[in-house]
Short mmCIF file of C-alpha atoms in Angstrom, two decimals:
data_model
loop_
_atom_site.label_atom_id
_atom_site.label_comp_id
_atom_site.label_asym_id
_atom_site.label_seq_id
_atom_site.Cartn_x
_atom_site.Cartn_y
_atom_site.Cartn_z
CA UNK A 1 114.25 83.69 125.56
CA UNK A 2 118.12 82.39 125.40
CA UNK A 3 120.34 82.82 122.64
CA UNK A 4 119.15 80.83 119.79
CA UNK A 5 122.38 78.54 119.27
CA UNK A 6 122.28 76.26 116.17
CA UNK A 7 124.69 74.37 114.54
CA UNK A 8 126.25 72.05 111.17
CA UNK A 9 128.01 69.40 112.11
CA UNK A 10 129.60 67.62 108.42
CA UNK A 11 131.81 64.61 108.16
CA UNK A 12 134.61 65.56 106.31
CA UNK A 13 134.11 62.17 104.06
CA UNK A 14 133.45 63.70 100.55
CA UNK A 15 131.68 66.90 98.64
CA UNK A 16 129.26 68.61 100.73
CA UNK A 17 125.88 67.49 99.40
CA UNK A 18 122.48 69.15 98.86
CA UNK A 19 120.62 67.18 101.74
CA UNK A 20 123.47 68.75 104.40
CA UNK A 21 123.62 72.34 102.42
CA UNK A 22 119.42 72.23 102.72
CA UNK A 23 120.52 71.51 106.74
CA UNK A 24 122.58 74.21 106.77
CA UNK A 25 120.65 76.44 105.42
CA UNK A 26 117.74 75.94 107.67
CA UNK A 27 119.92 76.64 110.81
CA UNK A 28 121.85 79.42 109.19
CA UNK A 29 118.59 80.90 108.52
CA UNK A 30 117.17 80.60 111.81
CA UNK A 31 119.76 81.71 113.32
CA UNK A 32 119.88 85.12 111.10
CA UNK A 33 116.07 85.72 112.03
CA UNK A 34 116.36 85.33 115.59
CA UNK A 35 119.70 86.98 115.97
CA UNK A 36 121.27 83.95 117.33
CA UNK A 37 124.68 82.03 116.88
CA UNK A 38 125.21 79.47 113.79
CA UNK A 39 128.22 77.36 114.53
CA UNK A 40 130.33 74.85 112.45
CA UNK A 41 131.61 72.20 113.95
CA UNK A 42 133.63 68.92 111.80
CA UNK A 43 132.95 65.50 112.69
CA UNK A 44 136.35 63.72 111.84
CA UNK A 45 136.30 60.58 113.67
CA UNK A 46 135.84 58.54 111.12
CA UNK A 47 139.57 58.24 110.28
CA UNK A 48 139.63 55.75 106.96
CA UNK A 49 137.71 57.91 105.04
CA UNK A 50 138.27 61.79 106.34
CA UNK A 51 140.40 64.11 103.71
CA UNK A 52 141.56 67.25 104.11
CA UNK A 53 140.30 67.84 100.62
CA UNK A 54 136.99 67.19 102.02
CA UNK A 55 138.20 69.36 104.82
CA UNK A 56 138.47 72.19 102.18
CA UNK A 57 135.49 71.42 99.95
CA UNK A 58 132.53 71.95 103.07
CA UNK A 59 134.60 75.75 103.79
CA UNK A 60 134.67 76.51 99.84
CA UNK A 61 130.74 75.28 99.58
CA UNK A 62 129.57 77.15 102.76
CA UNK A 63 131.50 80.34 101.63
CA UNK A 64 129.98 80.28 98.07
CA UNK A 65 126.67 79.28 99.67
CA UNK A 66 127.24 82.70 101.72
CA UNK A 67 126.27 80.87 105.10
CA UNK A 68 129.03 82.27 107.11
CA UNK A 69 129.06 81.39 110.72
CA UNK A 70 129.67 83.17 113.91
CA UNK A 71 131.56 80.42 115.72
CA UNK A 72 134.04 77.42 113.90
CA UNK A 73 136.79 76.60 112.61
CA UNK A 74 138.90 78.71 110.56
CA UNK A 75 136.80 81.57 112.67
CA UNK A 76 137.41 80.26 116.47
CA UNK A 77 134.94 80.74 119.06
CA UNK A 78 134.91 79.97 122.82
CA UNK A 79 133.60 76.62 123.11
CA UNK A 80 136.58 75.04 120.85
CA UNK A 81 138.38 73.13 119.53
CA UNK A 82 135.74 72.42 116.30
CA UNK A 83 137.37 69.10 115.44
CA UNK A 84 136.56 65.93 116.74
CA UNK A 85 139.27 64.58 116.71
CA UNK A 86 141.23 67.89 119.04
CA UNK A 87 138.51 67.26 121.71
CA UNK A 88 139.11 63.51 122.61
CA UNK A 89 140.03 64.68 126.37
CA UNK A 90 136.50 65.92 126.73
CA UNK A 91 134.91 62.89 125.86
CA UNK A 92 136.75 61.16 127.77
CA UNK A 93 136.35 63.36 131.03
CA UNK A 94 132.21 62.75 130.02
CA UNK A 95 132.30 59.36 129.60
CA UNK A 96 134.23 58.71 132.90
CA UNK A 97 131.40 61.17 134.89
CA UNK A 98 128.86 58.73 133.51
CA UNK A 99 130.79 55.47 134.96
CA UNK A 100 131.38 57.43 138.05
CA UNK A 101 127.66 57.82 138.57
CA UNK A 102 126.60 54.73 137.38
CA UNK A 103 124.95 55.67 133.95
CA UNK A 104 127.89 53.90 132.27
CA UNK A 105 130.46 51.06 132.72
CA UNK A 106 133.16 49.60 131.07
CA UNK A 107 132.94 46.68 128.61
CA UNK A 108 135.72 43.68 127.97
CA UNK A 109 134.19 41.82 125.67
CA UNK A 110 136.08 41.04 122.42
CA UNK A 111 135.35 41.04 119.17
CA UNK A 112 135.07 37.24 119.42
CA UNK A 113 133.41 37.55 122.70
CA UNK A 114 130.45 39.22 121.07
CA UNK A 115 130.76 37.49 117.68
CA UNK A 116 129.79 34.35 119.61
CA UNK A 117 127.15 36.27 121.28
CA UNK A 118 125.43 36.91 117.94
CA UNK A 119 126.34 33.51 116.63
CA UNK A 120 124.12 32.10 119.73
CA UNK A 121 121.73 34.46 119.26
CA UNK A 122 121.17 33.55 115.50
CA UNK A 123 120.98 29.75 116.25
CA UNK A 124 118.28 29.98 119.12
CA UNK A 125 116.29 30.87 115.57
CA UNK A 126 114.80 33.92 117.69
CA UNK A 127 113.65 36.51 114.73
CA UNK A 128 114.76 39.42 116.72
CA UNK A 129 117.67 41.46 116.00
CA UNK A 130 120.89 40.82 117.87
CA UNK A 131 121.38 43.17 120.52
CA UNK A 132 124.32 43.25 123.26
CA UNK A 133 123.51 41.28 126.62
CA UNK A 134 124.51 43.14 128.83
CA UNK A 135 127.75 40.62 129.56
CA UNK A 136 129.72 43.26 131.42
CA UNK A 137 126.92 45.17 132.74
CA UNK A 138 127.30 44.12 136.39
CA UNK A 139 130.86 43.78 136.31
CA UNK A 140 132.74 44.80 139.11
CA UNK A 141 136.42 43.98 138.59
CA UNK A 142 138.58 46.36 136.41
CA UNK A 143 141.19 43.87 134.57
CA UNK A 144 144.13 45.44 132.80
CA UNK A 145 142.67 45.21 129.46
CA UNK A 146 141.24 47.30 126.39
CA UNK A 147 137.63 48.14 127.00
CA UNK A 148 135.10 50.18 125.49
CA UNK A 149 132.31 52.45 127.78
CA UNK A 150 129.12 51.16 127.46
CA UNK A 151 125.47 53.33 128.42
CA UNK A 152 123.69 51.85 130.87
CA UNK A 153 120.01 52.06 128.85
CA UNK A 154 116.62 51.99 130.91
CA UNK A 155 114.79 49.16 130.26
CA UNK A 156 111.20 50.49 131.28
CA UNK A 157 109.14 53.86 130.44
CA UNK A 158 109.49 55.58 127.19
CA UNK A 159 111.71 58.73 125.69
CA UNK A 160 110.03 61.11 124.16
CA UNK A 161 110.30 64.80 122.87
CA UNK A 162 108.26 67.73 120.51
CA UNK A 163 109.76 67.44 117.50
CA UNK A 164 109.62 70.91 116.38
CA UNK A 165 108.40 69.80 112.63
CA UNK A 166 107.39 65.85 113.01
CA UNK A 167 105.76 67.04 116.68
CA UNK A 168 105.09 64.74 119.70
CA UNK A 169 107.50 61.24 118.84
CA UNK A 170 108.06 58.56 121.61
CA UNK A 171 109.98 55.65 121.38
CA UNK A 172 110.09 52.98 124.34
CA UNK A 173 112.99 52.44 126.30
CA UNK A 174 112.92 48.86 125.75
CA UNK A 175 114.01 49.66 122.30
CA UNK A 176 117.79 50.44 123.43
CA UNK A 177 120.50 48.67 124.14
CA UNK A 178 123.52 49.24 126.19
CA UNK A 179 124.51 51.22 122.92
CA UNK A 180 128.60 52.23 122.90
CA UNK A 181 129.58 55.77 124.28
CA UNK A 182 133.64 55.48 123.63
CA UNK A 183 135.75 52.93 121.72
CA UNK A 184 138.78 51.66 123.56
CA UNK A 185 140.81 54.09 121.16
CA UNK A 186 139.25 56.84 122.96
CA UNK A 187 137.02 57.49 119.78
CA UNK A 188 133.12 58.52 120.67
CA UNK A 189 130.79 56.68 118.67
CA UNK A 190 128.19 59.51 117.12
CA UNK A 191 125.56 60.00 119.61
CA UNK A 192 128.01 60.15 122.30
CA UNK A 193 130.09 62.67 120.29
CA UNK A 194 127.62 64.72 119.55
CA UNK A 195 125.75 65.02 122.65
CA UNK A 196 129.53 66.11 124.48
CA UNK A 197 129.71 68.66 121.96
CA UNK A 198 126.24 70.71 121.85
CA UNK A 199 126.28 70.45 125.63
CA UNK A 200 129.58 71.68 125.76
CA UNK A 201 129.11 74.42 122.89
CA UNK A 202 125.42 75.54 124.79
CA UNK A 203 123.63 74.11 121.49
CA UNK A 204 120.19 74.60 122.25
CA UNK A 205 118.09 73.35 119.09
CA UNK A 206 119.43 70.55 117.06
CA UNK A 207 118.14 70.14 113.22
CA UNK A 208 119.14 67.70 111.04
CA UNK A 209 117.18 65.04 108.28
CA UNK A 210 114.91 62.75 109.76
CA UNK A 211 117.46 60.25 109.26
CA UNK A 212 118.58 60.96 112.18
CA UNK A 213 115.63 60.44 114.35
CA UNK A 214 116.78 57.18 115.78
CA UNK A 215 119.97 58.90 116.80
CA UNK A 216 117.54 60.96 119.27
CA UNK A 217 115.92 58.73 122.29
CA UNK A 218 119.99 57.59 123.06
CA UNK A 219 120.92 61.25 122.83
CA UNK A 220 118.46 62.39 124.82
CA UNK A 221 119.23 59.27 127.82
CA UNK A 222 122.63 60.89 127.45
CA UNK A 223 121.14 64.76 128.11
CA UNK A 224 119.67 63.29 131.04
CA UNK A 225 122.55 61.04 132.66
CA UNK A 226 124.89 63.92 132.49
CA UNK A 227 121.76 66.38 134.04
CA UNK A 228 122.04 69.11 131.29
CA UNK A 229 118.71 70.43 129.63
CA UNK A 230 117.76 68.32 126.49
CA UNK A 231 117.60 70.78 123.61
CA UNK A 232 114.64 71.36 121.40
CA UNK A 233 114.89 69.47 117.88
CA UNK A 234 113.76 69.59 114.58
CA UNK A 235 114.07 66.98 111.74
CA UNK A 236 113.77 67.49 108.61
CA UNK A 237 112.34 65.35 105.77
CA UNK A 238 114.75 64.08 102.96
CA UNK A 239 115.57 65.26 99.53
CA UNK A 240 114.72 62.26 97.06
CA UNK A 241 115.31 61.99 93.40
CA UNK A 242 112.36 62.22 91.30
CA UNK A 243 111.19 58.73 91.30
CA UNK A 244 111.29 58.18 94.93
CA UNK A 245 114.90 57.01 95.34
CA UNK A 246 117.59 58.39 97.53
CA UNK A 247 119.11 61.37 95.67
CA UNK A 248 122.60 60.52 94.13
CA UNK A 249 124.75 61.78 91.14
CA UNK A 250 123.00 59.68 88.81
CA UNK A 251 119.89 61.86 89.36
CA UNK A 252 121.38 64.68 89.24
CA UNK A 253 124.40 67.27 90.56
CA UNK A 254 124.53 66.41 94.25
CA UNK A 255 127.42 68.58 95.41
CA UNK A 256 126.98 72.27 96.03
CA UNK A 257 129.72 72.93 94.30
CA UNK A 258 128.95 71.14 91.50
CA UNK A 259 126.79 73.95 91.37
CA UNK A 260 129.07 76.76 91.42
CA UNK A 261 130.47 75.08 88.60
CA UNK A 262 127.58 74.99 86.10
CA UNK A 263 126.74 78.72 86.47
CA UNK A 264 124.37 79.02 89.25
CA UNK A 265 123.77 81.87 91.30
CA UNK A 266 124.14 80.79 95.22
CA UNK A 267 121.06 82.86 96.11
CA UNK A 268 119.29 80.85 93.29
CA UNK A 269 120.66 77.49 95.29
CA UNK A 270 118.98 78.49 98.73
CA UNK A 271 115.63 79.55 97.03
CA UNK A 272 115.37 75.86 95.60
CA UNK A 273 116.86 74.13 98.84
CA UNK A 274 114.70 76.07 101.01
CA UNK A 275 111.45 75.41 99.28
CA UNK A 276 112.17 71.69 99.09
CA UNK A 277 111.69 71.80 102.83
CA UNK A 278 109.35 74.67 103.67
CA UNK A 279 106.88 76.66 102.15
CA UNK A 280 105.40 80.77 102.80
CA UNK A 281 102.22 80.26 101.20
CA UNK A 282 102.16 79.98 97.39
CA UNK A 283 105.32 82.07 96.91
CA UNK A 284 108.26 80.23 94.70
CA UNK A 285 111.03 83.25 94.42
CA UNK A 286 112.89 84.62 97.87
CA UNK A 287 115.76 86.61 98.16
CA UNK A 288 117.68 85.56 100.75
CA UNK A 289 117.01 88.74 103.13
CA UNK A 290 113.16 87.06 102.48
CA UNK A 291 113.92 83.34 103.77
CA UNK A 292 115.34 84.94 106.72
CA UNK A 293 112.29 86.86 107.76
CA UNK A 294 109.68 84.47 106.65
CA UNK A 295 111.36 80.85 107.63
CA UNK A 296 109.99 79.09 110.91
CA UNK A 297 110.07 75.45 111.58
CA UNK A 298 105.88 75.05 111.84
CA UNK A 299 105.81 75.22 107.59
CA UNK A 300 108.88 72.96 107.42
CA UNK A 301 107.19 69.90 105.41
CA UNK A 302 106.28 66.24 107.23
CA UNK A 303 107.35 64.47 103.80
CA UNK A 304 110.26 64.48 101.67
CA UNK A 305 111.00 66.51 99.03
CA UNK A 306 111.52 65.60 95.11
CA UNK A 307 114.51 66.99 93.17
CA UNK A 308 113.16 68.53 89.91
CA UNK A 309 115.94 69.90 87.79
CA UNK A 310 113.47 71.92 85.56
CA UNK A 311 111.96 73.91 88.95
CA UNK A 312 115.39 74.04 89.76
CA UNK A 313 116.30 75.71 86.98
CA UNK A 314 113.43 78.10 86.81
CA UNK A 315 114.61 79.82 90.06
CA UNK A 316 117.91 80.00 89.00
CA UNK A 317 116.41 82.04 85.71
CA UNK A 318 114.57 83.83 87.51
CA UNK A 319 117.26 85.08 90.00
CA UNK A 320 119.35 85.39 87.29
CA UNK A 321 117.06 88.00 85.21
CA UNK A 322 116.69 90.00 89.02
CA UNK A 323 120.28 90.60 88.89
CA UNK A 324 121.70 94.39 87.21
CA UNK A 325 123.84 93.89 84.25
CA UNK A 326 126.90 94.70 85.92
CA UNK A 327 126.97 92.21 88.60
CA UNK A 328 126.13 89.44 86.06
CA UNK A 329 129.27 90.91 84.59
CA UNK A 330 131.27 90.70 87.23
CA UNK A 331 130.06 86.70 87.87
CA UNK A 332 130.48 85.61 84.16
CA UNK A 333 134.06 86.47 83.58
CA UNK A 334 135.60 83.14 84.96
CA UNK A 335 133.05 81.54 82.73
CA UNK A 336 134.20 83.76 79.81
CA UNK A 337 137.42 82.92 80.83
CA UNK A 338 137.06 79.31 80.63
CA UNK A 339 135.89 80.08 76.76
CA UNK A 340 139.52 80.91 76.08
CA UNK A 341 137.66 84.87 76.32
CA UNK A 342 139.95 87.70 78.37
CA UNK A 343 137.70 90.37 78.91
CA UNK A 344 138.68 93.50 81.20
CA UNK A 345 136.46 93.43 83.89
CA UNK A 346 135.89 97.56 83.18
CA UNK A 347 134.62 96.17 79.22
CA UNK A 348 131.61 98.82 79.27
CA UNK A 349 130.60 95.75 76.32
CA UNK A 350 130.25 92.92 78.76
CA UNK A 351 127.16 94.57 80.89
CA UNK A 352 125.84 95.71 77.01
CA UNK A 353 126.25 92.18 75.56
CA UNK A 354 124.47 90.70 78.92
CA UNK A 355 121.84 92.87 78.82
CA UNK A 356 120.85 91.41 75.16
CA UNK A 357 120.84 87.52 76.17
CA UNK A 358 120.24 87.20 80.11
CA UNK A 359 115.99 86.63 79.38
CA UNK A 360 117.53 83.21 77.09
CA UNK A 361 119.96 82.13 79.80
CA UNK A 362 119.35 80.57 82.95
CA UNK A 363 122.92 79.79 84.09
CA UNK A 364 126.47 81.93 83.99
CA UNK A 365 127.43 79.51 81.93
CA UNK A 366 124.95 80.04 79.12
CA UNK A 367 125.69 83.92 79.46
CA UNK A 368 128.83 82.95 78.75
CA UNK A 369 128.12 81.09 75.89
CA UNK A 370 125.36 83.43 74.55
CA UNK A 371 127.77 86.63 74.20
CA UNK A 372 130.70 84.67 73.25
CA UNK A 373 130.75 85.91 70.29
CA UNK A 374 130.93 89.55 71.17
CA UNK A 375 133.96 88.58 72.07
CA UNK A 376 136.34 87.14 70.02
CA UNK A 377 138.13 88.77 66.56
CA UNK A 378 135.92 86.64 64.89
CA UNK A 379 133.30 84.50 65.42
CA UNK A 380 133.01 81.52 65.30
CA UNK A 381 130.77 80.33 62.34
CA UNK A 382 128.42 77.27 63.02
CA UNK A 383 129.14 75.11 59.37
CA UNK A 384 125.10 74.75 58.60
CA UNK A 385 124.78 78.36 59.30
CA UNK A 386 127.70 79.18 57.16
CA UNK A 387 126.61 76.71 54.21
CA UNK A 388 123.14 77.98 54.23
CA UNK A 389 123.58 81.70 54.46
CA UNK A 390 127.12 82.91 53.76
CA UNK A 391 126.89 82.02 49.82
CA UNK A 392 127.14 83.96 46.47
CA UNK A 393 124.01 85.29 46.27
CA UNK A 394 124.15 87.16 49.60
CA UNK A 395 127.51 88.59 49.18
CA UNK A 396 125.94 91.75 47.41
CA UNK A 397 123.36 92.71 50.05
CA UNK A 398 126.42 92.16 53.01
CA UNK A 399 128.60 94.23 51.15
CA UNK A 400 125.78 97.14 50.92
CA UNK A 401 124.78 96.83 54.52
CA UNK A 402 128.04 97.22 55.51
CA UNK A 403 128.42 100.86 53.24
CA UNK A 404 124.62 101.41 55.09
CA UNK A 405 125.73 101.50 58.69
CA UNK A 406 129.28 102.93 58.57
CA UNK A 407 129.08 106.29 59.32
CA UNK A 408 125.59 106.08 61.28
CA UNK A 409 125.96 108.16 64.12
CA UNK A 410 125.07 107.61 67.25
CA UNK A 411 126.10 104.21 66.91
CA UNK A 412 122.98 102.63 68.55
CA UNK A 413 119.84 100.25 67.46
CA UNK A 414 117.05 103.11 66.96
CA UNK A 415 119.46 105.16 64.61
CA UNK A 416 120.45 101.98 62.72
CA UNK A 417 117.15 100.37 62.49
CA UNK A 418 115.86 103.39 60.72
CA UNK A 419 119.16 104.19 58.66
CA UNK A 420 118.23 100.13 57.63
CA UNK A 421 114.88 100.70 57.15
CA UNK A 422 115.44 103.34 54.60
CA UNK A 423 117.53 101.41 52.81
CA UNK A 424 115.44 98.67 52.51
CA UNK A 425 112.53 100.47 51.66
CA UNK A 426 114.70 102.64 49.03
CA UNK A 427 115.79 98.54 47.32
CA UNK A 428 112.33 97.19 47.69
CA UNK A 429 113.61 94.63 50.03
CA UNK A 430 112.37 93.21 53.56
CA UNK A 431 114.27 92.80 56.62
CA UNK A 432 114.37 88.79 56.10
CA UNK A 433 115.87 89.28 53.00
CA UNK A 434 119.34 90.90 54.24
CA UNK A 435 118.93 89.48 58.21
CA UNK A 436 120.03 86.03 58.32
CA UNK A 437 122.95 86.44 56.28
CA UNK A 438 123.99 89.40 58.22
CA UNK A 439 123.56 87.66 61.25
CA UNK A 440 125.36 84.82 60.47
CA UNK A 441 128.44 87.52 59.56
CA UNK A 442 128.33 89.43 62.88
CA UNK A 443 127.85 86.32 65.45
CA UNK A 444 128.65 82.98 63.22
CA UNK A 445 125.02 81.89 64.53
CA UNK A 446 121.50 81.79 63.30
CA UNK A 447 120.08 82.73 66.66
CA UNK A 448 120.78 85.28 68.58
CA UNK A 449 119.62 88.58 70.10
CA UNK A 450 118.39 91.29 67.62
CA UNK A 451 120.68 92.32 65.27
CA UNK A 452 120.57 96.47 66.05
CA UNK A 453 121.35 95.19 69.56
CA UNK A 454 124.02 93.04 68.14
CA UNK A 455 125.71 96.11 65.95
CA UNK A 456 125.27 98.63 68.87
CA UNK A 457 126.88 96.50 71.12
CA UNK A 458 129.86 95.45 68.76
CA UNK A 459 130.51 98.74 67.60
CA UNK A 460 130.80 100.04 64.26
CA UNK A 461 133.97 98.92 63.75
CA UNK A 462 133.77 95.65 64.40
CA UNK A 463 130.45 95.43 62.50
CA UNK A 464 131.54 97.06 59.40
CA UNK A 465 134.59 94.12 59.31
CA UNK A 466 132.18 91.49 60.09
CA UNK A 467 129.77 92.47 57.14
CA UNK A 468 132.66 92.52 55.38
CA UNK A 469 134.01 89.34 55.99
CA UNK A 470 131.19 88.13 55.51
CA UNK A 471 131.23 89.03 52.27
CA UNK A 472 133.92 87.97 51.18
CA UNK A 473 132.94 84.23 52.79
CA UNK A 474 129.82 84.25 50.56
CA UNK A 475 132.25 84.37 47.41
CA UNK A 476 134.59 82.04 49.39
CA UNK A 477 137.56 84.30 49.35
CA UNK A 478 137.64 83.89 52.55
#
């Protein structure tokens, strides 16, 4: 078999969404498992609304998605350029190989030319769509005027191909119309545009969403009129919002980098994308060295997929527990950060402090937010919290836990739990009589993890103060 070549071909017309990240994903993976070539390619023609911003945002998302490819901008390859808008000459050099052999010809007609076409067309009170009559078709003469370059569309027989997940589709030929290859800017339209490029970067299998099989019987007319060998495709079904709706940002985060921004892990991101689309039996969690070796287009799905922001955030729990302290570390500081928090990134307190909350988080952000107070000189007190617990009564029992564990060597949650338990025992008091208001002193919450974890991984400096400030709260000295 060939190189598998596979490719992601974005507009550069916003964020890079979910749908085209899932599209990504599907040929970056099959392209990993087959040892083939996954190429990036921009399609900037569409001038009013590209941005370099939006330039920027599909490189940022792929990087942080970790779908790096082999060929692209920004990485170069040999079937460049990977703009659109740098390869203008080779459209044109296609489109005039398709006039010269009769597949394509040049169209005059105006704007008002053809609006008077469709203006005919609508009072004839025919309910058939408006289609272009083929005015210029037999035209001979070449005036010195603008033109477009028209495909010359069969008007008998059928196109057809094995869709690699929708399987056998045809569509007759009677369907087309003498559809626009080149605008008289020297713009392609998208089939045309696309078809010049795979041939030209050897782009053997095509996947995209199913919205784009229409797009395919033209594309493949095209294959054929400039005699290269149709590629193999695959569409894929949509992501939809829950209730059946196109997916948009008032369902839920659409960007991939939206994302990045709430705390997910990007492995986490693939799992859920991936198994919107495909399935490996009853399996939910894959590491991404498992999507490569198990994806294939035969268990792609035939329907679309549902967004569901609580399955979503399952996997991302569950890939965040499968991570080792330290690299958790290493991911949450720019979310500490973004607390107002500088931590070292060498804190032996931050893998300590993660390794306490990471079963009650799901995102970076809540690690972040759940060791916060590890953190910080002192922490922050939550008013209710402070009202209920921190008050006169409690100030004794703070102030003798805090004579209890100074001293207590090692400094860990075994030797203070007993040195505590004696203590208690030696008083006639239970752990719930001393353990709210001493939590509320060392982490200004009334949930958090256990409180030897919390003392071992504060220190017993920092927990003797807190006890003690505590204390002094309760009698409002402080």
């Amino acid at each position: 078999m060939s190189e598998v070549r596979v490719r992601f071909a974005p507009s550069p017309t916003g964020y890079l969404h979910i749908g085209g990240a899932r599209t990504a994903l599907f040929n970056w993976l099959w392209a990993r498992k087959t040892g083939g070539k996954f190429i990036l390619r921009i399609e900037d023609t569409d001038l009013a609304r590209n941005t370099p911003e939006s330039v920027q945002a599909i490189f940022d998302s792929m990087r942080w998605l970790g779908l790096d490819w082999d060929e692209g901008p920004q990485v170069g390859g040999p079937d460049g350029p990977y703009f659109q808008t740098e390869r203008l000459a080779i459209y044109r050099e296609h489109a005039e190989r398709l006039i010269r052999t009769g597949h394509a010809y040049r169209c005059y007609c105006t704007k008002e030319d053809l609006a008077a076409a469709r203006a005919a067309h609508e009072a004839s009170g025919t309910r058939q769509a408006f289609r272009y009559p083929g005015t210029c078709r037999k035209r001979t003469d070449q005036p010195d005027a603008p033109y477009v370059v028209r495909f010359r569309a069969p008007t008998t027989g059928s196109t057809g191909w094995v869709d690699l997940v929708k399987g056998r589709i045809d569509v007759p030929n009677e369907a087309q119309q003498d559809f626009i290859l080149l605008r008289n800017d020297g713009v392609p339209l998208y089939n045309f545009g696309a078809v010049v490029d795979d041939v030209t970067m050897r782009i053997n299998l095509v996947a995209r969403g199913d919205d784009h099989v229409v797009n395919t019987p033209p594309q493949i007319l095209i294959y054929q009129a400039l005699g290269y060998t149709v590629p193999s495709f695959a569409h894929l079904p949509m992501i939809l919002a829950p209730n059946g709706e196109k997916l948009s940002k008032r369902h839920a985060a659409v960007s991939a980098l939206e994302y990045a921004e709430l705390g997910y892990l990007p492995d986490a991101v693939l799992n859920y994308l991936a198994r919107l689309g495909w399935s490996h039996g009853d399996q939910e969690i894959f590491t991404r060295e498992e999507l490569i070796a198990h994806f294939d287009w035969s268990h792609c799905g035939h329907t679309p997929g549902k967004y569901d922001a609580k399955k979503f955030a399952y996997v991302e729990a569950e890939h965040l527990r499968a991570q080792e302290d330290a690299a958790l570390a290493r991911l949450a500081l720019p979310f500490l950060a973004r607390r107002g928090l500088t931590v070292a990134d060498d804190d032996a307190r931050l893998p300590a402090a993660i390794a306490t909350v990471k079963t009650r988080a799901q995102t970076l952000a809540d690690i972040a937010d759940l060791v916060d107070f590890f953190f910080r000189e002192e922490p922050v007190l939550d008013p209710k919290a402070k009202e209920k617990f921190l008050v006169p009564a409690n100030a004794p029992r703070l102030e003798a836990l805090a004579k209890v564990v100074a001293g207590t060597a090692p400094f860990d949650r075994a030797t203070l739990e007993a040195k505590v338990s004696a203590w208690l025992a030696a008083e006639g008091l239970q752990i719930k009589d001393v353990a709210q208001p001493a939590r509320v002193a060392l982490t200004g919450r009334t949930q958090s993890p256990g409180l030897y974890e919390v003392m071992e991984v504060l220190g017993e400096a920092h927990t003797v103060a807190r006890l003690e400030q505590g204390r002094a709260r309760s009698l409002g000295d402080a």
